[in-house]
XYZ file of N, CA and C in Angstrom:
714
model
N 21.609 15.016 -2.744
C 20.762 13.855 -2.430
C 20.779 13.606 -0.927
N 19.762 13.253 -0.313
C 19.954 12.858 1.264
C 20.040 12.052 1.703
N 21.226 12.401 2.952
C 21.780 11.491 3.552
C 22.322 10.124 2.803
N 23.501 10.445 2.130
C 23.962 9.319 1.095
C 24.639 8.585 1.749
N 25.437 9.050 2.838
C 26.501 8.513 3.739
C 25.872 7.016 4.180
N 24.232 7.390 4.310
C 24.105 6.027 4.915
C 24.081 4.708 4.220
N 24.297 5.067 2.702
C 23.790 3.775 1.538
C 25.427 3.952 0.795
N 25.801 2.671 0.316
C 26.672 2.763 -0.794
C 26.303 1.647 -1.831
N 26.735 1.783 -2.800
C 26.208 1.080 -4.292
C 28.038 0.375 -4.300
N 28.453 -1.072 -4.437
C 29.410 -1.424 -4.651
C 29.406 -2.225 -5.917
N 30.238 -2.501 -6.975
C 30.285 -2.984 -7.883
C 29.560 -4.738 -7.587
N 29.419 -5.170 -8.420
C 28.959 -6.547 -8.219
C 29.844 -7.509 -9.224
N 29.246 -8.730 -9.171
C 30.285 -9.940 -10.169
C 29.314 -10.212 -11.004
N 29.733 -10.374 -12.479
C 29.448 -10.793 -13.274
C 28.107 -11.763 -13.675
N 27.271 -12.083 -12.506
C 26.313 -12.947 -12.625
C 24.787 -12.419 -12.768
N 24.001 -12.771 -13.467
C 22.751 -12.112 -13.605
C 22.597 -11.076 -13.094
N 23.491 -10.016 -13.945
C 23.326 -8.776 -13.667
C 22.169 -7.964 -13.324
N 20.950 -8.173 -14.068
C 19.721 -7.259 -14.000
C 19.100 -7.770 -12.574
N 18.817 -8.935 -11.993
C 18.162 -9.073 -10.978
C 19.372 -8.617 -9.686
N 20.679 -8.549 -10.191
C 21.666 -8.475 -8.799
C 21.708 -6.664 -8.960
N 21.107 -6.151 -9.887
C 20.910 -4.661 -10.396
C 19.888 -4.368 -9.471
N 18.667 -5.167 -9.491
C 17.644 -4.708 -9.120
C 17.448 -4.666 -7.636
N 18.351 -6.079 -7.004
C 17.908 -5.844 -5.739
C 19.180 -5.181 -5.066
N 20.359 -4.616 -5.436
C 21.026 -3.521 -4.778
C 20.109 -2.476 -4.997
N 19.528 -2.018 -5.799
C 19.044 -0.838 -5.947
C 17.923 -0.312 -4.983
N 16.973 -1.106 -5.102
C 16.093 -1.698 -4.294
C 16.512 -0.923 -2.505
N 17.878 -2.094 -1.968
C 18.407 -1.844 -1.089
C 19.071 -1.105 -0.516
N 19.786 -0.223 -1.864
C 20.298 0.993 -1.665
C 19.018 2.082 -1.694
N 17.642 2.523 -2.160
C 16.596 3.568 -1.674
C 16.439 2.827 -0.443
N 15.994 1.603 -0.020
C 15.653 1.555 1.287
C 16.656 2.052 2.286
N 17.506 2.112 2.289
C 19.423 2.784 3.473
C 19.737 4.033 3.155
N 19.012 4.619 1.898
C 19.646 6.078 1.461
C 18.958 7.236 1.910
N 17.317 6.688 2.513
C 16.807 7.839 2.740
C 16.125 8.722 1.764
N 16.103 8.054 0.685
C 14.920 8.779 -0.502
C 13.773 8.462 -0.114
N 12.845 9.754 -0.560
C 11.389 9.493 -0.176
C 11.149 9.745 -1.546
N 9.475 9.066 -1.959
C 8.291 9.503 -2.670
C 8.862 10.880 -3.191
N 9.331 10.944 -4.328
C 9.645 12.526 -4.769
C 10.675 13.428 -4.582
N 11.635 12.350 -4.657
C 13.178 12.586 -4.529
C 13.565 11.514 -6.068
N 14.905 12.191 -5.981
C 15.391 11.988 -7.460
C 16.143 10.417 -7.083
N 16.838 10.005 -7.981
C 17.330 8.828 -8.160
C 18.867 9.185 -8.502
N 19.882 8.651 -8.307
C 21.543 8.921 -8.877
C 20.817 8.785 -10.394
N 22.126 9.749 -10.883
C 22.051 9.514 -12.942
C 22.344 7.905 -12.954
N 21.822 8.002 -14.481
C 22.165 6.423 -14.889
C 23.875 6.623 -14.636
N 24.419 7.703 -15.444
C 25.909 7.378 -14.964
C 26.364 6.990 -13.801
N 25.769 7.793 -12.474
C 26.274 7.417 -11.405
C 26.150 5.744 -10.896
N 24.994 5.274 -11.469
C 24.911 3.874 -11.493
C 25.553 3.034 -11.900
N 25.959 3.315 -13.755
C 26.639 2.380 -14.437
C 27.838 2.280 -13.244
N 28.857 3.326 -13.140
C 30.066 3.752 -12.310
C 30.159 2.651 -11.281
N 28.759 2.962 -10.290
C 28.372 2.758 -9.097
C 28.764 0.995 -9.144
N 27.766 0.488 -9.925
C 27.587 -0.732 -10.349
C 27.835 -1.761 -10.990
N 29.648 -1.229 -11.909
C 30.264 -1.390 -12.641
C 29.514 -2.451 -13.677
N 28.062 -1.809 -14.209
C 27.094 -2.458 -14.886
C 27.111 -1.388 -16.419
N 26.887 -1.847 -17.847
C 26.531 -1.078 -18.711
C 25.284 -0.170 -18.352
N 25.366 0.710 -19.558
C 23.737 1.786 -19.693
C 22.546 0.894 -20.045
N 22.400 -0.585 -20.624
C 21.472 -1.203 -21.266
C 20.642 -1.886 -19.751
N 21.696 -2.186 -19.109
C 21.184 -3.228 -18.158
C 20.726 -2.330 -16.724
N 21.328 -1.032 -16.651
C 20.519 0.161 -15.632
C 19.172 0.965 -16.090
N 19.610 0.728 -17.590
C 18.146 1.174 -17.813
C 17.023 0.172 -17.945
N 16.952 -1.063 -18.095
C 16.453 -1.890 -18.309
C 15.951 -2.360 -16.986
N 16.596 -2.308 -15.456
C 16.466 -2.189 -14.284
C 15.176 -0.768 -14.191
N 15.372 0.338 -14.565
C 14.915 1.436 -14.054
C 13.552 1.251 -14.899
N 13.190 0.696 -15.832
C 12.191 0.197 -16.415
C 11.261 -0.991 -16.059
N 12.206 -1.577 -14.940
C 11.419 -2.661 -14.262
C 10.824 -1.951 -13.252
N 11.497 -1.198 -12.928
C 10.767 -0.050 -11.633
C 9.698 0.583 -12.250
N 9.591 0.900 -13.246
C 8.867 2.516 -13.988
C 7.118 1.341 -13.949
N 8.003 0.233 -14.773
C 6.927 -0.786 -14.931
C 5.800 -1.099 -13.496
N 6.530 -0.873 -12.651
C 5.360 -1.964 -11.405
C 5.063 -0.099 -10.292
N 5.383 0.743 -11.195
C 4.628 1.979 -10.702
C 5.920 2.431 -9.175
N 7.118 2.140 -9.513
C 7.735 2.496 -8.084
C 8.875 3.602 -8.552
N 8.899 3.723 -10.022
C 9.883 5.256 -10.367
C 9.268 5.884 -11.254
N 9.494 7.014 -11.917
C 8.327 7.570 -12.826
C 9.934 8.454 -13.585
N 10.231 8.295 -14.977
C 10.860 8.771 -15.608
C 10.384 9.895 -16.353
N 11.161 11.191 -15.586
C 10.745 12.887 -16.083
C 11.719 13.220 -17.010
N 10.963 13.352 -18.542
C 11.913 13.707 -19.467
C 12.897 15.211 -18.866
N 13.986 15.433 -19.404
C 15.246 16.384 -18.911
C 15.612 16.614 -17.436
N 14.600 15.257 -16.785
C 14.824 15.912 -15.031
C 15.598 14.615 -14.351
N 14.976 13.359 -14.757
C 15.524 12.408 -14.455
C 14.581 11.282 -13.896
N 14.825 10.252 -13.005
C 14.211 9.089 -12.641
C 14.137 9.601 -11.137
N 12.288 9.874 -10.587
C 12.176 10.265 -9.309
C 11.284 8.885 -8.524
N 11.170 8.821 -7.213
C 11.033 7.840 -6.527
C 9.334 7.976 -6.551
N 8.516 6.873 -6.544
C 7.175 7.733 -6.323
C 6.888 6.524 -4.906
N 7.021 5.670 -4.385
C 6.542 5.036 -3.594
C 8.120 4.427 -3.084
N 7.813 3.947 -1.439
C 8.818 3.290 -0.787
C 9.075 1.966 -0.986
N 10.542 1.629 -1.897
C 10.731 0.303 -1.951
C 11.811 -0.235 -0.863
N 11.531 -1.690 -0.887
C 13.096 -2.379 -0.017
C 13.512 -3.642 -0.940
N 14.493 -4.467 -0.216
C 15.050 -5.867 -1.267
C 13.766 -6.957 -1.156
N 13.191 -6.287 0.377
C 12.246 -7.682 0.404
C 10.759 -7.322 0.268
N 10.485 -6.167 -0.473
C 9.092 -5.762 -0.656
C 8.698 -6.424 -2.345
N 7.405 -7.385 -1.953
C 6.730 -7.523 -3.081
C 6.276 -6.373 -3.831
N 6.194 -6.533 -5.584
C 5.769 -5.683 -6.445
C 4.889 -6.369 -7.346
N 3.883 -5.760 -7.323
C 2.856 -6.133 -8.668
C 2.335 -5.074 -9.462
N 2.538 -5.341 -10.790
C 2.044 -4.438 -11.432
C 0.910 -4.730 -11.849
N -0.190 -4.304 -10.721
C -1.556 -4.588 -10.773
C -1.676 -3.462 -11.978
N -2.686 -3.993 -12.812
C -3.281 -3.053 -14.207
C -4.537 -2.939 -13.663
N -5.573 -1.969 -13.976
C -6.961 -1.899 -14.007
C -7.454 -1.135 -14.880
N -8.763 -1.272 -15.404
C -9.244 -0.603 -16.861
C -10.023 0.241 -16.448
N -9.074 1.738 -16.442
C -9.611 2.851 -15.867
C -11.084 3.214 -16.765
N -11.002 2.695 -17.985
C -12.661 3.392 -18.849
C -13.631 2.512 -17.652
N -13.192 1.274 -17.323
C -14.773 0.274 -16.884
C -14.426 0.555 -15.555
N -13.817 1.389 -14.340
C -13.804 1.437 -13.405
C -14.568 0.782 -12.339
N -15.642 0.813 -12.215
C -17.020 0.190 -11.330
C -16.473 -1.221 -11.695
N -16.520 -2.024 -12.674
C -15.588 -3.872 -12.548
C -14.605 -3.929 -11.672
N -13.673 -2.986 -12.439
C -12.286 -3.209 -12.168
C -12.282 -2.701 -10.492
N -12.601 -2.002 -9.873
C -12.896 -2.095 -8.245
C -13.925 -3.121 -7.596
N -14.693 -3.572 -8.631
C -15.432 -4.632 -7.989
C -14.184 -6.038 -7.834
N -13.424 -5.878 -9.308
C -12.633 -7.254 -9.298
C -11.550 -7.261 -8.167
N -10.930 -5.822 -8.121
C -9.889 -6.051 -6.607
C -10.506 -6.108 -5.470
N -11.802 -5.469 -5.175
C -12.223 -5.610 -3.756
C -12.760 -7.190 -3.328
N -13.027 -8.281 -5.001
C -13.477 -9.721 -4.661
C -12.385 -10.450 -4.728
N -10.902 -10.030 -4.826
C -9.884 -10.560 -4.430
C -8.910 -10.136 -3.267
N -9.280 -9.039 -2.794
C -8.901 -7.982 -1.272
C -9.494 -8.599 -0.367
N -10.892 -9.187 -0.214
C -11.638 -9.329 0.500
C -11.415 -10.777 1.370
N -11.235 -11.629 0.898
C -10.400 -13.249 1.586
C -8.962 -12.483 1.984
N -8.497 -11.599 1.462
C -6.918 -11.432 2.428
C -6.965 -10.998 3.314
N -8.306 -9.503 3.071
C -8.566 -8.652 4.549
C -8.903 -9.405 5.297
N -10.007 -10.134 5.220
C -10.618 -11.177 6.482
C -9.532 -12.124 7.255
N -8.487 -12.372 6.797
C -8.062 -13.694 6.788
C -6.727 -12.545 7.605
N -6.540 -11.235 7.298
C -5.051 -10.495 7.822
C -5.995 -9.923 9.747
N -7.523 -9.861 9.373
C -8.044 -9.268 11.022
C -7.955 -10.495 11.311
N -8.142 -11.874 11.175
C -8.226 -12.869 12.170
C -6.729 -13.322 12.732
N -5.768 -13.271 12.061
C -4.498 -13.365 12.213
C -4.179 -12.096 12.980
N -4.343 -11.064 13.199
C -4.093 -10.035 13.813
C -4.846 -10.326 15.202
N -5.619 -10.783 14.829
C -6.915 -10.874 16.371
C -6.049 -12.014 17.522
N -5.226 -13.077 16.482
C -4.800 -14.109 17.212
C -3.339 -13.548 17.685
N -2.196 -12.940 16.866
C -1.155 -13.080 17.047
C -0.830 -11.196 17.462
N -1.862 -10.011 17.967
C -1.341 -8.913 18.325
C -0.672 -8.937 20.343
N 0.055 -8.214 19.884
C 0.388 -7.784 21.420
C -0.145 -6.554 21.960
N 0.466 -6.772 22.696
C -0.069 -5.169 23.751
C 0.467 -4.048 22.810
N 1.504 -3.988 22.458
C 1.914 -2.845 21.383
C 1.006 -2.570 20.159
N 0.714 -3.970 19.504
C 0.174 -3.947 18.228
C -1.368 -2.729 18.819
N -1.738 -3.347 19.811
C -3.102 -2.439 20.081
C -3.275 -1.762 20.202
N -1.938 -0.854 21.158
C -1.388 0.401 21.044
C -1.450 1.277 19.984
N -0.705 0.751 19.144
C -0.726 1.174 17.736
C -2.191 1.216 17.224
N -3.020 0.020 17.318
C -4.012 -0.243 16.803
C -4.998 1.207 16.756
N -5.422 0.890 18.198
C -5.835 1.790 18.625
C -5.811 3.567 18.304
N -4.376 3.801 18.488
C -3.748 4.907 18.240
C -4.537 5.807 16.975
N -3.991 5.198 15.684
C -4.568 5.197 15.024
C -6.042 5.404 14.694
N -6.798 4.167 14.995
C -8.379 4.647 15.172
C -8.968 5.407 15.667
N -8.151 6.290 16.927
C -8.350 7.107 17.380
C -8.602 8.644 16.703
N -7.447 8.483 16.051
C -6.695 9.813 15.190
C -7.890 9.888 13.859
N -8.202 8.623 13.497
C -9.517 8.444 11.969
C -10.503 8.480 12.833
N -10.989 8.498 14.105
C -12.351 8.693 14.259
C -12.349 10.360 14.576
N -11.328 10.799 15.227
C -11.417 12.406 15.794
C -11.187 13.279 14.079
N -10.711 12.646 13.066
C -10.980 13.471 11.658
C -12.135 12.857 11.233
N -12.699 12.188 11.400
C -13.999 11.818 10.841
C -15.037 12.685 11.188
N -14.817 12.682 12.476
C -15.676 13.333 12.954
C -15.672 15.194 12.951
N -14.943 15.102 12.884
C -14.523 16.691 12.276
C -14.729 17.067 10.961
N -14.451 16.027 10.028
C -14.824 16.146 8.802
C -15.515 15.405 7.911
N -16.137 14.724 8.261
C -16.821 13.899 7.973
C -16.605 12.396 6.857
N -15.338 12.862 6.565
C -14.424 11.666 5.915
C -12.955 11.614 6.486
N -12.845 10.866 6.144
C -10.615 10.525 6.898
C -9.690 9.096 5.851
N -9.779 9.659 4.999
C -9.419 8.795 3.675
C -7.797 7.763 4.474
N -6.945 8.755 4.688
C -5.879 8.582 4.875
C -5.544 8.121 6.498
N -6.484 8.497 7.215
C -6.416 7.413 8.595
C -6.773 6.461 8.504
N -8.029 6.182 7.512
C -8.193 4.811 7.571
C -7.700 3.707 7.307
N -7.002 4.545 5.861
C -5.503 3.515 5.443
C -4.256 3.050 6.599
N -4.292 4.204 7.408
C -3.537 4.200 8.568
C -4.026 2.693 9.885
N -5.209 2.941 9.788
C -5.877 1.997 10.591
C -5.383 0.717 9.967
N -6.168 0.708 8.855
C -6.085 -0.967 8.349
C -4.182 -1.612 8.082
N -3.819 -0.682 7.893
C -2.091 -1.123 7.900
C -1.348 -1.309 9.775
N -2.041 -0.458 10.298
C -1.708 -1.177 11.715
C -2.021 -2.876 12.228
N -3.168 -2.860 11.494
C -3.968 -4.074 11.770
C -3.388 -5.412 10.556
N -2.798 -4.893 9.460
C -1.532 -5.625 8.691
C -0.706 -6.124 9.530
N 0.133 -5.147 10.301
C 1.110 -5.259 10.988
C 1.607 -6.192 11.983
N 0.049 -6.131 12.545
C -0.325 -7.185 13.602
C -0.145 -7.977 13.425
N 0.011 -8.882 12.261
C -0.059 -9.851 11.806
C 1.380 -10.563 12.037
N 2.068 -9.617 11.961
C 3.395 -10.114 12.373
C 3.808 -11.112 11.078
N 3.239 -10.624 9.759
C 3.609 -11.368 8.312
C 3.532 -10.423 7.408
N 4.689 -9.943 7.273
C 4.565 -8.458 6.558
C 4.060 -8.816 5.130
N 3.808 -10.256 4.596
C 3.251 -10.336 3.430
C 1.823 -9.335 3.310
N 1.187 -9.866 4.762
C -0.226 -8.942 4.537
C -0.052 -7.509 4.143
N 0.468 -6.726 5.018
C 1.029 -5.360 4.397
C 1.722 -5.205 2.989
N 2.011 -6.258 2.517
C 2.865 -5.760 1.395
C 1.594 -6.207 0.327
N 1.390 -6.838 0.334
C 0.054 -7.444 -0.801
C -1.045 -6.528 -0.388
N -1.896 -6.085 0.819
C -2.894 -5.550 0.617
C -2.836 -3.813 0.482
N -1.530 -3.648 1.086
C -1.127 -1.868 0.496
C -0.946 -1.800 -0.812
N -0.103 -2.625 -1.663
C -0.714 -2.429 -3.286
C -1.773 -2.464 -3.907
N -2.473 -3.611 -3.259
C -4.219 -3.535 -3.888
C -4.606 -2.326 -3.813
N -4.509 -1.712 -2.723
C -5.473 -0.717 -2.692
C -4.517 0.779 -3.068
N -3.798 0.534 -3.231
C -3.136 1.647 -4.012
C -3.624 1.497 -5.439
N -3.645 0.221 -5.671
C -4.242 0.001 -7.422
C -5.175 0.723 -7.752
N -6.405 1.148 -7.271
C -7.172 1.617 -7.465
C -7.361 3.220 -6.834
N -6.903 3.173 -5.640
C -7.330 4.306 -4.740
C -6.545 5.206 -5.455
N -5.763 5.374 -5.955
C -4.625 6.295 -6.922
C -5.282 7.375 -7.937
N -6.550 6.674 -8.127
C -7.347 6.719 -9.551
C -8.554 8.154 -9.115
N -8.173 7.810 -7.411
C -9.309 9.220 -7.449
C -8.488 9.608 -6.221
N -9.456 10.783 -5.473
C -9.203 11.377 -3.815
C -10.136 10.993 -3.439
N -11.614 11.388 -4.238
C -12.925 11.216 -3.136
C -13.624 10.213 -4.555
N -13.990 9.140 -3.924
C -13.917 8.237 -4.900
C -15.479 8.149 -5.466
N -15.763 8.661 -6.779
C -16.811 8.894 -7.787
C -17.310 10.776 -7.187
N -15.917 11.259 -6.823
C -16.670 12.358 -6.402
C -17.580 12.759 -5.124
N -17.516 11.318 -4.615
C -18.606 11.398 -3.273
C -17.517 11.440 -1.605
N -17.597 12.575 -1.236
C -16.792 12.363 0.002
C -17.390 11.308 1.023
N -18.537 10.816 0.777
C -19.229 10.073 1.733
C -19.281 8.165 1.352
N -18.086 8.341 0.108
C -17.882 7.161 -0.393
C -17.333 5.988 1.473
N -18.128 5.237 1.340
C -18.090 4.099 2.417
C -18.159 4.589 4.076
N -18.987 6.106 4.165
C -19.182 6.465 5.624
C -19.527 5.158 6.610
N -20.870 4.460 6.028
C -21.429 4.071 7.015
C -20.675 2.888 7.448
N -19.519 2.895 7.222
C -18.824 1.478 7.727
C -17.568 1.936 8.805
N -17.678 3.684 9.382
C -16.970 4.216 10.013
C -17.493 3.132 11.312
N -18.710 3.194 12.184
C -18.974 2.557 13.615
C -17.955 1.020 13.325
N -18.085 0.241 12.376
C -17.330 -1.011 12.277
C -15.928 -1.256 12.362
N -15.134 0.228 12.399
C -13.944 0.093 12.355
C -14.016 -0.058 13.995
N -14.198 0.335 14.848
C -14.100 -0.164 16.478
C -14.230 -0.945 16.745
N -15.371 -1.293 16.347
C -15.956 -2.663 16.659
C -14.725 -4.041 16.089
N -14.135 -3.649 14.690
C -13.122 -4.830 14.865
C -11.948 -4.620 15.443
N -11.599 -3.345 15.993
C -10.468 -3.006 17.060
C -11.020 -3.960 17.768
N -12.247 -3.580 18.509
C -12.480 -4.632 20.166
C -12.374 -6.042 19.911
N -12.947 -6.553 18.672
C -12.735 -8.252 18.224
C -11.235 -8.380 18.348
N -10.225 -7.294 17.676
C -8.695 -7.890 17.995
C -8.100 -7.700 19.121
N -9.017 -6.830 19.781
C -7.753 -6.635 21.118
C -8.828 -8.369 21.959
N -10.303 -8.438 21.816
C -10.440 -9.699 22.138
C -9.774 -10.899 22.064
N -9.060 -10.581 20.791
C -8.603 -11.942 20.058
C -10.065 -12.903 20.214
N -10.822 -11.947 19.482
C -12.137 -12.933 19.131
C -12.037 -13.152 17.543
N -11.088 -14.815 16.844
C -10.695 -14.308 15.417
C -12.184 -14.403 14.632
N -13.445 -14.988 15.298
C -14.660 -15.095 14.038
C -15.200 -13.991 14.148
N -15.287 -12.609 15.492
C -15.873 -11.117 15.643
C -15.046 -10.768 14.964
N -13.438 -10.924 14.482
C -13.016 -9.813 13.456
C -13.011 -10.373 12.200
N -13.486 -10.972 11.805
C -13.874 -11.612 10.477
C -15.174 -11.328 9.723
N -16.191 -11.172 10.564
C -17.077 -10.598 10.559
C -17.374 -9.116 10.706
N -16.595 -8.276 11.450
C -16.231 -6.988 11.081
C -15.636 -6.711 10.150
N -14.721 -7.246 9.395
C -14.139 -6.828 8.324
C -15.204 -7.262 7.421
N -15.925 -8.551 7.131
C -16.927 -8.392 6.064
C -17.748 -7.356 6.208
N -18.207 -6.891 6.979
C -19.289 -5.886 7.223
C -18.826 -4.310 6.477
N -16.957 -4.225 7.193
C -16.771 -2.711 6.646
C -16.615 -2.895 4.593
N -15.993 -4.429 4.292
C -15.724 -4.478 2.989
C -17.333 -5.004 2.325
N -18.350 -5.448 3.132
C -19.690 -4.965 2.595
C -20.250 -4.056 1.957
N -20.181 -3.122 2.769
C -20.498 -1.625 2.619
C -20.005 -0.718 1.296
N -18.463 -1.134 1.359
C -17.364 -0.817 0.119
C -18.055 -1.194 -1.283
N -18.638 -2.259 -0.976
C -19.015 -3.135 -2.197
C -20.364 -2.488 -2.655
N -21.368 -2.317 -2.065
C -22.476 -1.680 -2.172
C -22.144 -0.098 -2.521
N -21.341 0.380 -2.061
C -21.225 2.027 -2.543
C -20.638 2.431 -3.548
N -19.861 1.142 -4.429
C -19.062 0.964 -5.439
C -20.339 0.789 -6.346
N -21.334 0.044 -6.267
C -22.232 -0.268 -6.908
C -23.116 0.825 -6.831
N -23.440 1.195 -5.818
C -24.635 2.299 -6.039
C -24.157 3.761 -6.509
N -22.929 4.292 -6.033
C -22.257 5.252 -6.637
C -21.945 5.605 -8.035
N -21.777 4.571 -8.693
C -21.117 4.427 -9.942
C -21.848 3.859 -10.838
N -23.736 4.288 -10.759
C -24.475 4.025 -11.087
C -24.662 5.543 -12.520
């Protein structure tokens, strides 16, 4: 397992075991250095670890399996699929993969007041670094865009810089699950690599509103790029 030296699991006291289960555990992948697709200690090494029974580690590892952050491989064991910590929110957002076209309409009309509301807070409270970063980024999704005419994964890159900014890691932690909720469900979403192109020019444009700290120009850029989203969800999935 890697780099174990840096995490240890110490027994705990007797008190609401499953939640004092959950957030060592929690705290021990965030210090241990497991990534996305790395294994987990055996339940034994846990019970041991945690001087907790088999009912109440598995019952823990099921709260994980539940909100999509471990994935239990029959004869292989419990592997990591996403990065947790003690203080990262979890939701086990559901969506009804048969009605897809709703169920992305329903997260993008509840995404959409957080995005707006995480660029104007970013617009007000970034620094010179945040823009750095900002920037950085947009840079890197416009030079694959343009090379390839989509950049799925910079853009995610973009909009989590612009989380960041915020300097309230709630935004990052609530709007990286939303859109994992759904985005999971495909690569090129209805099959169309050109799913939400034309809202590539708008991603600059609300860079310049935040490095302005103009918070109603990036409010309005973000409706414009989650406009677009909304319309290609609809016309795509026609």
């Amino acid at each position: 397992m890697p780099q174990q030296d840096k995490a240890t699991l110490v027994p705990l006291p007797p008190v609401d075991r499953v939640q004092q289960v959950i957030a060592a555990l929690a705290d021990y992948i965030q210090h241990s250095g497991l990534r996305p697709g790395d294994r987990l200690p055996a339940e034994r090494e846990l019970m041991a670890a945690l001087a907790v029974g088999r009912s109440t580690v598995r019952e823990v590892l099921s709260h994980f399996q539940a909100l999509g952050v471990v994935e239990a491989r029959k004869g292989s064991g419990t592997y990591l699929l996403r990065a947790i910590s003690g203080a990262t929110i979890h939701m086990p957002l559901a969506l009804d993969t048969e009605h897809l076209r709703d169920a992305l309409l329903q997260t993008l009309e509840v995404r959409r007041g957080i995005e707006v509301e995480a660029g104007m807070v970013a617009a007000r409270r970034r620094t010179d670094a945040d823009l750095v970063n900002i920037e950085t980024k947009l840079d890197e999704m416009e030079r694959v865009h343009l090379a390839k005419g989509t950049s799925g994964p910079e853009d995610l890159a973009f909009h989590l810089a612009i989380y960041d900014a915020t300097h309230n890691p709630l935004f990052r932690q609530l709007l990286e699950q939303m859109r994992e909720a759904f985005e999971r469900f495909w690569e090129k979403p209805f099959d169309r690599p050109d799913f939400a192109r034309r809202s590539f020019p708008f991603h600059r444009t609300l860079f310049n509103a935040i490095a302005a700290q103009d918070t109603h120009a990036a409010r309005e850029e973000t409706l414009k790029i989650l406009a677009i989203v909304e319309e290609d969800i609809k016309e795509m999935s026609k």
